[in-house]
Amino acid sequence: MTRRDRSSAVLLCASVALALLAAGCKAPPRKPTRSRPIDAAPRKARPAEEIRTVLLPSPEVPIVSVRLTFLSGSVDDPKGKEGLTALTAALMVKGGTLALTAASLLERLFPMAAYLDVRVEKEMTTFVARVHRDHWPRFEPILVDVLLRPRWDAKEFARLRTEALNDVRKHLRTGDDELLGKEALQGLLYRGHPYGHYAGGTVRGLTRLTVEELKAHAQRVFTRARLVLGLGGAVDAALADRLGSALVALPAASQARTPLPPPPSHPVRVLLVEKECRSTAISLGHPHGLKRVDPDFFPAFVGNSAFGEHRQFGGRLFEALRGQRGLNYGDYSYLEHFVQDGYGTYPAPSVARRQQYFSIWLRPVEHPHRVFALRAALHELGKLLATGLTDDEVTRTRGFLKGYTRMWEQTVGRRLGFAIDDLYYESAPTLEGLRRSLPRLNARQINEALRRHLRPEQLRIVMVTKGAQALRKELLSGEASPIVYPSPKPAAVLAEDKEIARHPLRLRPEEVEVRAVDELFEE
Amino acid sequence: MGGLGLLLAAATPSPSKVFPYPLTSETLENGLKVVFVRMPTPGLVAYYTLVRVGSRNEVEPGHSGFAHLFEHMMFRGTKKYPAEAWETRLKARGVDSTAFTWNDQTVYTFIAPTEALPTIVEMEADRFQNLTYTKQVFQTETKAVLGEYHKNYANPTEKMEEVLLDQAFSRHTYKHSTMGFLADIRKMPARFEYGLRFFQRFYRPDNCVVFVVGDFDRSRVLALVRKHYGSWQGKAEEQRLPEEPPQRKERRRHVAWETDTQARLMVGYHTPSLGTDLKAAAAQNLLGPYLFGENSPLYRELVLDRQLVESMHSQYVDTRDPRLFYFLVTLSTEGHLAAVEKRIAKAVAEVASGKLDARRLADVQSNLRYGLLMGLEAPATVAETLALAATPTGDPGALDALYDQIARLRPEELAAFARRYLVPENRTVVTLTGAARRSRP
């Protein structure tokens, strides 16, 4: 029990230290303040104080974790230059510094096993670094140089652009049907909108870029005004002070943030992507206006978890499609844009954005079952909204989220990421707030929140498949899509199958589009 | 406590040369090993069970992929906790539960609030002793496995590995991947009885190691383990695995991928493994990054300078039986497969001839050590690292032994390893190229 008491003290210490520090501040960490939104202009103060800093010291962790999050992303790509932000960030991180060629940079980092990479999303670019504290003194100047003195090497530019083009042409289009479906859905939901292109770029956009454009773009979007410096683990205020002072040399002012129009309205409800594939990947979704600070957010979050928590058994969707019917490997739903962190199942931080969407992800189903699977998902969503979650489901989901969301905060890097996201959303710490709200949430609140924000009639659908024209015909025919199983099924499942097979799709010809995979992400 | 739960071994501190946390272990009378690692993760714990059964054990023809299918079945409940109740009870306590299967192991994982540990220990012990499911449930689950196969094999690299293993091995079960052959997966629905026998043969206490990592009270957990696992009986089947005859001649296969993708090269050499030869395992752990790491001359030349290659990785894994030292190279542009293969063969020959850079070798040793330490921040990664290292020999202290050997390996020992094993007649080469055709709707 002594050990547990000591551990609690450690936890308390860490949560108190989660503070917004002015970089020059030597005083004990202050409580986070919500008074200054994350994208506000920097205060008029001595330069070091302009870097907004989240400091999360954890003395028991021997690793220094750094997250440099810029409120910049693919929304900052000019039209026709899609991929500019991503390639700029990649060249900074991988292309060497004025002091070190790309090869020398790798040689320096290698013995440290230091991690240095960048994630570019629609509205956030995060330079992520992790290094053992033994190596920090050697790593720190390299990190500063990557941000302040990139080499902008033409040869590295050529290499990384080829890599980015291969990522679109030969990985996204042909190497990962599930990712393809998800990215194609975002393209469909936000066609003509600043969110409408793949953050990694389009083929035409990437082809047009020059090193000079990258260099100029960095000056516009990787600026002090857009930066939040996150530091955690084996760190202290002196380290934060030093790094913050160095980064003051970043350009001060940014270009104005890209205004976001509302999500577009266009007639296409279903996009069928034709490609060679063994099975059909399905993603569907619709934008919504629900914000983290809205009273409905936590109820809807709990409701979505019960319906389709990512990579978990037991959600309604999973049970209906995989558990009872064995249609595929898994079926999940999301209240916000979701990116899985690495090979784990937890959500990646640093993917925050101003506009959000609800989505459903059906992992690949055999082609003959594709229409049935789509209808089964729509049928389950319809049931969820019509009859709602039961008290038992809500009790179980509350208990689950109370523990499960703590798993999301297991590493310092993840805690830093979520803390920065909270600043972005101007919300109180979301995960802590969610856990506190759980005991008060009941089935009625949750079901009402789901009904207010989920709109089956607004869902747009992407299916990555072989034989898309035949599928189009089948979808438009409105005919039933019965299923035959190789093994016996309970009578209740078979009875429900009859309803699913006839679930109305109500599609008009102009609403169902067929595209070859090579046409996607082209421009 | 009943007699069955008597402890055979007192807690013994690990040599702990690299591993940064105190590690102790106990072995119950029935052979079940329990490993305890305390680390400062307030209120969180990882509870992992390593079963030393994987696709390696699938010796019967036509039954590849069964260890993995069985992993799915383990989530189908017991008489006391039928599938839904099993999920519901754990979920209500915020437990994150999953599993994975590989060559030599199936690992069942829980990451949970510490207060859920009594529930986890009870339910996991129940599942390992009293699993039950119907034929119908079994057949439904085989379809989910087929879905998983389709998901994986949209990826060209997965396909290459399948072909490499199939070509490199003629008798040993490493011939098939963990997913199994597609033809066998399609036959799974008819193999209900075999599934039941599989459980009896391999899910036995002497074939399992439990890892408890994080924030917990050791004596309380140990008491729970004794209580719930103490009566578990039986011995795992001793299998005679077919021995792989030496390879005498280079083997080659080409895969024509049906869509546009980057050309790739995968080359594998038959080698000893951690389960049979610690020094050879250390040599391979070092050789991968020494040859293909981001500080290697090959990387500098092929990736950075000539830009023929996008990425190169050693794919070697520590296994129980001799398997492969192999690597994967993904090309940036078409048309250079032969040149790249030739250049890599030259680098391999240089190692064999004794031309090794001692400073770079020291950098690789440092990279491996710090890479390991950086991966040990959370209870889950600690438990997984220990479980994987313990698989080949069943020894929970295997991680330290391996890293100790890695730190001590000398350049001439690496050269000797390369001379003996990385020779052309011992290798299998798989190449893959894509089809640059459009998919017409």
Coordinates of C-alpha atoms in Angstrom, one line a residue, chain A residues 1 3-4 7 10-11 60-61 63 102-104 106-107 110-115 130-132 134-135 155-156 158-159 162-163 166 169-170 174-175 177-178 274-276 278-279 312-314 322-326 328-329 345-346 363-364 366 396 399-400 403-404 406-407 410-413 469 486-490 514-519, chain B residues 38-40 42-44 72 75-76 87-88 91-96 111-115 136 139-141 143-144 146-151 153-156 182 186 215-217 220 257-262 289 293-295 299-300 303-305 307 310 331-332 334 363-364 366-367 370-371 373-374 377-380 437-441:
Chain A
M1 CA 0.0 0.0 0.0
R3 CA 3.8 2.0 -3.1
R4 CA 0.4 2.9 -4.2
S7 CA 2.3 6.5 -7.0
V10 CA 3.4 11.1 -8.6
L11 CA 0.2 11.4 -10.5
E60 CA 10.4 8.9 -13.1
V61 CA 10.4 8.7 -16.9
I63 CA 12.8 10.1 -21.7
A102 CA 20.7 14.6 -44.4
A103 CA 23.1 11.7 -44.1
S104 CA 25.0 13.3 -41.2
L106 CA 20.8 10.4 -39.6
E107 CA 24.3 9.4 -38.4
F110 CA 21.2 6.8 -34.9
P111 CA 23.3 5.9 -31.8
M112 CA 20.8 7.8 -29.7
A113 CA 17.9 5.8 -31.2
A114 CA 16.3 9.3 -31.2
Y115 CA 12.8 9.6 -32.7
R130 CA 11.7 11.5 -28.2
V131 CA 15.1 10.9 -26.9
H132 CA 16.6 9.3 -23.8
D134 CA 21.3 10.7 -21.6
H135 CA 21.4 12.2 -25.1
K155 CA 18.5 16.7 -53.8
E156 CA 16.6 15.8 -50.6
A158 CA 13.7 15.5 -55.1
R159 CA 13.9 12.3 -53.0
T162 CA 9.3 11.1 -55.1
E163 CA 8.4 9.5 -51.7
N166 CA 4.8 7.1 -54.3
R169 CA 0.2 6.6 -56.4
K170 CA 1.5 3.3 -55.0
T174 CA -3.2 0.4 -54.3
G175 CA -1.5 -0.7 -51.1
D177 CA -7.8 -0.3 -49.3
E178 CA -9.0 0.6 -45.8
E274 CA -13.1 0.8 -59.0
K275 CA -9.9 -1.2 -58.3
E276 CA -8.4 -4.7 -58.3
R278 CA -10.3 -9.2 -53.2
S279 CA -12.9 -7.5 -50.9
Q312 CA -13.1 -3.0 -29.5
F313 CA -15.3 -6.1 -29.3
G314 CA -18.8 -5.6 -28.0
R322 CA -18.7 -9.5 -37.2
G323 CA -19.9 -11.2 -34.0
Q324 CA -23.2 -12.5 -35.2
R325 CA -22.6 -12.7 -39.0
G326 CA -18.9 -13.0 -39.5
N328 CA -15.6 -9.1 -41.8
Y329 CA -12.8 -8.4 -39.3
T345 CA -5.8 1.0 -30.9
Y346 CA -5.8 4.3 -29.2
R363 CA -13.4 -3.4 -42.6
P364 CA -13.3 -5.2 -46.0
E366 CA -16.3 -10.2 -49.5
R396 CA -21.4 -0.7 -19.1
G399 CA -17.5 1.9 -16.7
F400 CA -15.5 1.1 -19.9
G403 CA -10.9 3.0 -17.4
Y404 CA -10.2 2.8 -21.1
R406 CA -6.9 6.3 -19.0
M407 CA -5.1 3.9 -21.3
Q410 CA -0.1 6.1 -20.7
T411 CA 2.9 7.8 -22.2
V412 CA 4.1 11.4 -21.6
G413 CA 4.0 12.0 -25.4
Q469 CA -20.6 -0.5 -62.4
P486 CA -22.1 -21.4 -44.9
S487 CA -23.2 -22.4 -41.4
P488 CA -26.5 -22.3 -39.5
K489 CA -27.5 -19.1 -37.8
P490 CA -30.0 -18.4 -34.9
V514 CA -18.1 5.7 -60.1
R515 CA -14.4 6.6 -60.3
A516 CA -11.3 4.6 -61.3
V517 CA -8.8 4.6 -58.4
D518 CA -6.2 6.3 -60.6
E519 CA -8.4 9.4 -60.8
Chain B
R38 CA 6.7 -3.1 -10.8
M39 CA 7.0 0.3 -12.6
P40 CA 5.7 3.7 -11.8
P42 CA 0.0 5.0 -11.1
G43 CA -3.2 3.0 -11.1
L44 CA -2.5 1.1 -14.3
H72 CA -10.2 -15.7 -31.9
F75 CA -12.9 -14.6 -26.9
R76 CA -16.0 -16.8 -27.1
E87 CA -17.0 -8.9 -22.6
T88 CA -19.5 -7.0 -20.6
K91 CA -15.7 -3.7 -20.3
A92 CA -17.6 -2.4 -17.3
R93 CA -14.3 -2.1 -15.6
G94 CA -12.5 -0.2 -18.3
V95 CA -10.3 -3.1 -19.4
D96 CA -8.7 -3.0 -22.8
I111 CA -4.3 -3.2 -20.0
A112 CA -6.5 -2.1 -17.1
P113 CA -7.0 0.0 -14.0
T114 CA -5.2 -1.8 -11.2
E115 CA -8.5 -2.2 -9.3
Q136 CA -22.0 -22.4 -35.0
Q139 CA -17.9 -21.4 -38.0
T140 CA -18.9 -17.7 -37.8
E141 CA -15.5 -16.8 -36.4
K143 CA -15.4 -16.0 -41.6
A144 CA -13.9 -13.2 -39.5
L146 CA -11.1 -14.9 -43.8
G147 CA -11.9 -11.2 -43.6
E148 CA -8.6 -10.6 -41.8
Y149 CA -6.7 -12.5 -44.5
H150 CA -8.3 -10.3 -47.2
K151 CA -7.5 -7.2 -45.2
Y153 CA -3.2 -9.4 -48.4
A154 CA -4.1 -6.1 -50.0
N155 CA -0.5 -5.3 -49.0
P156 CA 2.2 -6.5 -51.4
L182 CA -5.8 -19.3 -48.0
R186 CA -11.3 -21.7 -46.5
D215 CA 1.3 -0.7 -10.4
F216 CA 0.0 -3.6 -8.3
D217 CA 0.5 -5.3 -5.0
R220 CA -2.1 -9.9 -3.5
W257 CA 1.4 -7.7 -58.4
E258 CA -2.0 -7.0 -60.0
T259 CA -2.0 -3.3 -59.4
D260 CA 0.5 -0.4 -59.6
T261 CA 3.0 -0.6 -56.7
Q262 CA 6.6 -0.1 -56.0
P289 CA 20.7 -2.3 -38.6
G293 CA 20.2 1.1 -40.8
E294 CA 19.9 4.8 -41.5
N295 CA 23.6 5.3 -40.7
Y299 CA 21.4 3.6 -46.9
R300 CA 23.5 6.6 -47.8
V303 CA 18.5 5.9 -50.5
L304 CA 20.1 9.3 -50.2
D305 CA 22.7 9.6 -53.0
Q307 CA 17.8 7.6 -54.7
E310 CA 12.9 4.4 -50.7
L331 CA 12.5 0.8 -54.6
S332 CA 11.8 4.4 -55.4
E334 CA 11.2 1.1 -61.5
D363 CA 26.7 2.9 -32.8
V364 CA 24.4 0.0 -33.7
S366 CA 24.0 1.9 -28.7
N367 CA 21.0 2.2 -31.0
Y370 CA 18.5 2.9 -26.3
G371 CA 15.8 1.8 -28.7
L373 CA 14.9 1.6 -23.3
M374 CA 12.8 4.1 -25.2
E377 CA 7.7 3.6 -21.1
A378 CA 4.3 2.0 -20.7
P379 CA 3.3 -1.3 -18.9
A380 CA 1.9 -2.7 -22.2
R437 CA -2.5 -0.4 -65.7
R438 CA -5.6 1.6 -65.0
S439 CA -8.6 0.1 -63.3
R440 CA -11.4 0.9 -65.6
P441 CA -14.8 1.3 -64.0

